[in-house]
Amino acid sequence: MKIKTTDLCDQFSDQIHVCEDIFQSFGKRKNFYGPIHTVKVFEDNVLVKQALETIPSGSVLVVDGGGSKQCALLGDRLAGIAAERGLAGIIIYGCVRDTADLAKLDIGVLAIGKNPRKSRKEGKGEAGIPVSFAGIQWEPGHYVYADEDGVVVSKTKLSSHGNHSRKT
């Protein structure tokens, strides 16, 4: 089901938070949504990989990378794992690499930039905790909706009935 963030804003304005417009889209899928799972890391993607290998299909991994643009936290191999497992998307407050390959993978990938340098592999960070960036408090279990118009977050799953009840 394709959900438009503009419709969600119109229909549920009192229930959603709109993310600051800081992300670029790198994945093939431009429209995605799902329950939020979080990791907080800094220039180290070990916990990103672990989360992509374990969170449920249909989920969105939200990565608080501290806004670092010094290295990439996701490339084609990790995004490939996420796509194969049926995750809806990945939102990274940090960078990605292998962008030409990411564009071919059927998954949503949002990040603040790109950098060809790989990250450290030390396993430092935290998973499953609230994180805050882009004007949003990202809580595990809340829902995120993303498309070409932006990113919105809600405490609960929303369905936009306005799209389906219009007469043509």
mmCIF file of C-alpha atoms in Angstrom:
data_model
loop_
_atom_site.group_PDB
_atom_site.id
_atom_site.type_symbol
_atom_site.label_atom_id
_atom_site.label_comp_id
_atom_site.label_asym_id
_atom_site.label_seq_id
_atom_site.Cartn_x
_atom_site.Cartn_y
_atom_site.Cartn_z
ATOM 1 C CA MET A 1 0.000 0.000 0.000
ATOM 2 C CA LYS A 2 1.375 3.389 -0.964
ATOM 3 C CA ILE A 3 0.879 6.029 1.703
ATOM 4 C CA LYS A 4 1.464 9.720 1.038
ATOM 5 C CA THR A 5 2.998 11.826 3.791
ATOM 6 C CA THR A 6 0.981 14.814 2.566
ATOM 7 C CA ASP A 7 -2.261 12.885 3.156
ATOM 8 C CA LEU A 8 -1.058 11.800 6.591
ATOM 9 C CA CYS A 9 -0.267 15.415 7.475
ATOM 10 C CA ASP A 10 -3.723 16.515 6.335
ATOM 11 C CA GLN A 11 -5.560 13.701 8.091
ATOM 12 C CA PHE A 12 -3.502 13.200 11.268
ATOM 13 C CA SER A 13 -1.840 16.578 11.902
ATOM 14 C CA ASP A 14 -2.354 16.289 15.662
ATOM 15 C CA GLN A 15 -0.828 12.785 15.829
ATOM 16 C CA ILE A 16 2.360 13.129 13.782
ATOM 17 C CA HIS A 17 5.702 14.881 13.856
ATOM 18 C CA VAL A 18 7.339 16.054 10.648
ATOM 19 C CA CYS A 19 11.053 15.466 10.322
ATOM 20 C CA GLU A 20 13.399 18.270 9.266
ATOM 21 C CA ASP A 21 14.272 18.057 5.570
ATOM 22 C CA ILE A 22 17.879 16.868 5.893
ATOM 23 C CA PHE A 23 17.838 13.534 4.060
ATOM 24 C CA GLN A 24 18.679 12.413 0.546
ATOM 25 C CA SER A 25 17.103 9.273 -0.892
ATOM 26 C CA PHE A 26 19.550 6.590 -2.050
ATOM 27 C CA GLY A 27 17.439 3.408 -2.305
ATOM 28 C CA LYS A 28 15.215 2.316 -5.168
ATOM 29 C CA ARG A 29 12.113 2.471 -2.952
ATOM 30 C CA LYS A 30 11.060 6.095 -2.454
ATOM 31 C CA ASN A 31 7.897 5.353 -0.481
ATOM 32 C CA PHE A 32 8.204 3.207 2.651
ATOM 33 C CA TYR A 33 6.909 2.899 6.181
ATOM 34 C CA GLY A 34 7.034 0.619 9.184
ATOM 35 C CA PRO A 35 7.734 0.260 12.878
ATOM 36 C CA ILE A 36 10.922 1.916 14.105
ATOM 37 C CA HIS A 37 13.936 0.002 15.432
ATOM 38 C CA THR A 38 16.929 2.065 16.528
ATOM 39 C CA VAL A 39 20.680 1.944 16.912
ATOM 40 C CA LYS A 40 22.986 4.708 18.110
ATOM 41 C CA VAL A 41 26.563 4.500 16.839
ATOM 42 C CA PHE A 42 29.437 6.766 15.876
ATOM 43 C CA GLU A 43 31.571 5.925 12.847
ATOM 44 C CA ASP A 44 31.116 2.200 13.656
ATOM 45 C CA ASN A 45 28.555 0.028 11.858
ATOM 46 C CA VAL A 46 28.756 -3.309 13.710
ATOM 47 C CA LEU A 47 25.420 -2.694 15.475
ATOM 48 C CA VAL A 48 23.867 -1.530 12.198
ATOM 49 C CA LYS A 49 24.703 -4.905 10.632
ATOM 50 C CA GLN A 50 23.431 -6.816 13.675
ATOM 51 C CA ALA A 51 20.125 -4.923 13.583
ATOM 52 C CA LEU A 52 19.685 -5.462 9.831
ATOM 53 C CA GLU A 53 20.198 -9.196 10.394
ATOM 54 C CA THR A 54 17.705 -9.468 13.265
ATOM 55 C CA ILE A 55 14.865 -6.897 13.235
ATOM 56 C CA PRO A 56 11.542 -8.116 11.779
ATOM 57 C CA SER A 57 10.688 -7.794 8.089
ATOM 58 C CA GLY A 58 8.628 -4.694 7.319
ATOM 59 C CA SER A 59 10.590 -2.666 9.878
ATOM 60 C CA VAL A 60 12.529 0.563 9.416
ATOM 61 C CA LEU A 61 15.974 0.777 10.987
ATOM 62 C CA VAL A 62 16.698 4.280 12.275
ATOM 63 C CA VAL A 63 20.413 4.866 12.789
ATOM 64 C CA ASP A 64 21.639 7.784 14.881
ATOM 65 C CA GLY A 65 25.164 8.112 13.529
ATOM 66 C CA GLY A 66 25.734 11.422 15.276
ATOM 67 C CA GLY A 67 25.532 13.258 11.951
ATOM 68 C CA SER A 68 29.104 12.258 11.087
ATOM 69 C CA LYS A 69 30.139 12.677 7.465
ATOM 70 C CA GLN A 70 33.610 11.144 8.026
ATOM 71 C CA CYS A 71 32.650 7.615 6.886
ATOM 72 C CA ALA A 72 29.727 5.514 5.659
ATOM 73 C CA LEU A 73 27.580 3.458 8.018
ATOM 74 C CA LEU A 74 25.852 1.552 5.194
ATOM 75 C CA GLY A 75 26.889 0.254 1.801
ATOM 76 C CA ASP A 76 25.583 -2.202 -0.780
ATOM 77 C CA ARG A 77 26.348 -5.347 1.283
ATOM 78 C CA LEU A 78 24.409 -4.255 4.362
ATOM 79 C CA ALA A 79 21.568 -2.762 2.322
ATOM 80 C CA GLY A 80 21.438 -6.046 0.400
ATOM 81 C CA ILE A 81 20.944 -7.940 3.671
ATOM 82 C CA ALA A 82 18.099 -5.576 4.571
ATOM 83 C CA ALA A 83 16.448 -5.923 1.150
ATOM 84 C CA GLU A 84 16.726 -9.740 1.208
ATOM 85 C CA ARG A 85 15.148 -9.840 4.678
ATOM 86 C CA GLY A 86 12.216 -7.663 3.562
ATOM 87 C CA LEU A 87 12.906 -4.598 5.652
ATOM 88 C CA ALA A 88 10.969 -1.519 4.551
ATOM 89 C CA GLY A 89 13.768 0.995 4.906
ATOM 90 C CA ILE A 90 16.786 2.453 6.639
ATOM 91 C CA ILE A 91 17.108 6.061 7.832
ATOM 92 C CA ILE A 92 20.634 7.144 8.723
ATOM 93 C CA TYR A 93 21.768 10.305 10.472
ATOM 94 C CA GLY A 94 25.099 9.742 8.792
ATOM 95 C CA CYS A 95 26.447 8.661 5.409
ATOM 96 C CA VAL A 96 26.173 5.802 2.943
ATOM 97 C CA ARG A 97 28.424 4.515 0.153
ATOM 98 C CA ASP A 98 28.015 2.354 -2.971
ATOM 99 C CA THR A 99 25.239 4.730 -3.991
ATOM 100 C CA ALA A 100 24.889 3.415 -7.573
ATOM 101 C CA ASP A 101 24.240 -0.055 -6.149
ATOM 102 C CA LEU A 102 21.902 1.238 -3.428
ATOM 103 C CA ALA A 103 19.749 2.814 -6.146
ATOM 104 C CA LYS A 104 19.107 -0.679 -7.583
ATOM 105 C CA LEU A 105 18.057 -2.311 -4.313
ATOM 106 C CA ASP A 106 14.338 -2.521 -3.504
ATOM 107 C CA ILE A 107 14.548 -0.821 -0.129
ATOM 108 C CA GLY A 108 14.161 2.717 1.146
ATOM 109 C CA VAL A 109 17.454 4.322 2.149
ATOM 110 C CA LEU A 110 17.634 7.864 3.508
ATOM 111 C CA ALA A 111 20.889 9.441 4.712
ATOM 112 C CA ILE A 112 22.388 12.904 5.132
ATOM 113 C CA GLY A 113 25.163 12.285 2.635
ATOM 114 C CA LYS A 114 27.679 9.910 1.098
ATOM 115 C CA ASN A 115 31.291 9.043 1.798
ATOM 116 C CA PRO A 116 33.358 6.251 0.196
ATOM 117 C CA ARG A 117 35.276 5.500 3.437
ATOM 118 C CA LYS A 118 34.095 2.474 5.437
ATOM 119 C CA SER A 119 33.379 2.731 9.153
ATOM 120 C CA ARG A 120 35.239 1.207 12.076
ATOM 121 C CA LYS A 121 34.243 -2.260 13.287
ATOM 122 C CA GLU A 122 34.443 -2.000 17.070
ATOM 123 C CA GLY A 123 30.866 -2.843 18.059
ATOM 124 C CA LYS A 124 30.390 0.305 20.123
ATOM 125 C CA GLY A 125 26.970 1.887 20.519
ATOM 126 C CA GLU A 126 23.479 1.079 21.750
ATOM 127 C CA ALA A 127 20.415 -0.559 20.234
ATOM 128 C CA GLY A 128 16.706 -0.285 20.988
ATOM 129 C CA ILE A 129 16.889 3.104 22.699
ATOM 130 C CA PRO A 130 15.164 6.419 21.914
ATOM 131 C CA VAL A 131 17.338 8.623 19.687
ATOM 132 C CA SER A 132 16.900 12.246 18.679
ATOM 133 C CA PHE A 133 17.874 14.035 15.459
ATOM 134 C CA ALA A 134 16.271 16.062 12.657
ATOM 135 C CA GLY A 135 13.776 17.557 15.109
ATOM 136 C CA ILE A 136 12.315 14.134 15.942
ATOM 137 C CA GLN A 137 12.412 11.853 18.963
ATOM 138 C CA TRP A 138 12.669 8.400 17.325
ATOM 139 C CA GLU A 139 11.142 5.837 19.686
ATOM 140 C CA PRO A 140 11.399 2.088 19.091
ATOM 141 C CA GLY A 141 7.927 0.770 18.246
ATOM 142 C CA HIS A 142 6.633 4.072 16.865
ATOM 143 C CA TYR A 143 5.950 4.279 13.113
ATOM 144 C CA VAL A 144 7.772 6.201 10.412
ATOM 145 C CA TYR A 145 6.416 7.073 6.961
ATOM 146 C CA ALA A 146 8.669 8.365 4.174
ATOM 147 C CA ASP A 147 8.169 9.446 0.582
ATOM 148 C CA GLU A 148 9.408 12.094 -1.843
ATOM 149 C CA ASP A 149 7.692 14.835 0.190
ATOM 150 C CA GLY A 150 9.241 14.051 3.554
ATOM 151 C CA VAL A 151 9.350 11.896 6.657
ATOM 152 C CA VAL A 152 6.702 11.801 9.395
ATOM 153 C CA VAL A 153 6.587 9.875 12.674
ATOM 154 C CA SER A 154 3.591 8.696 14.689
ATOM 155 C CA LYS A 155 3.225 6.837 17.980
ATOM 156 C CA THR A 156 0.814 4.431 16.298
ATOM 157 C CA LYS A 157 0.275 2.866 12.887
ATOM 158 C CA LEU A 158 -1.776 5.159 10.649
ATOM 159 C CA SER A 159 -3.822 4.367 7.586
ATOM 160 C CA SER A 160 -4.779 7.052 5.139
ATOM 161 C CA HIS A 161 -8.347 6.341 4.129
ATOM 162 C CA GLY A 162 -8.552 9.503 2.042
ATOM 163 C CA ASN A 163 -6.629 7.857 -0.812
ATOM 164 C CA HIS A 164 -9.021 4.965 -1.165
ATOM 165 C CA SER A 165 -12.416 6.593 -0.817
ATOM 166 C CA ARG A 166 -12.117 9.173 -3.596
ATOM 167 C CA LYS A 167 -14.438 8.714 -6.537
ATOM 168 C CA THR A 168 -12.885 9.035 -9.955
#
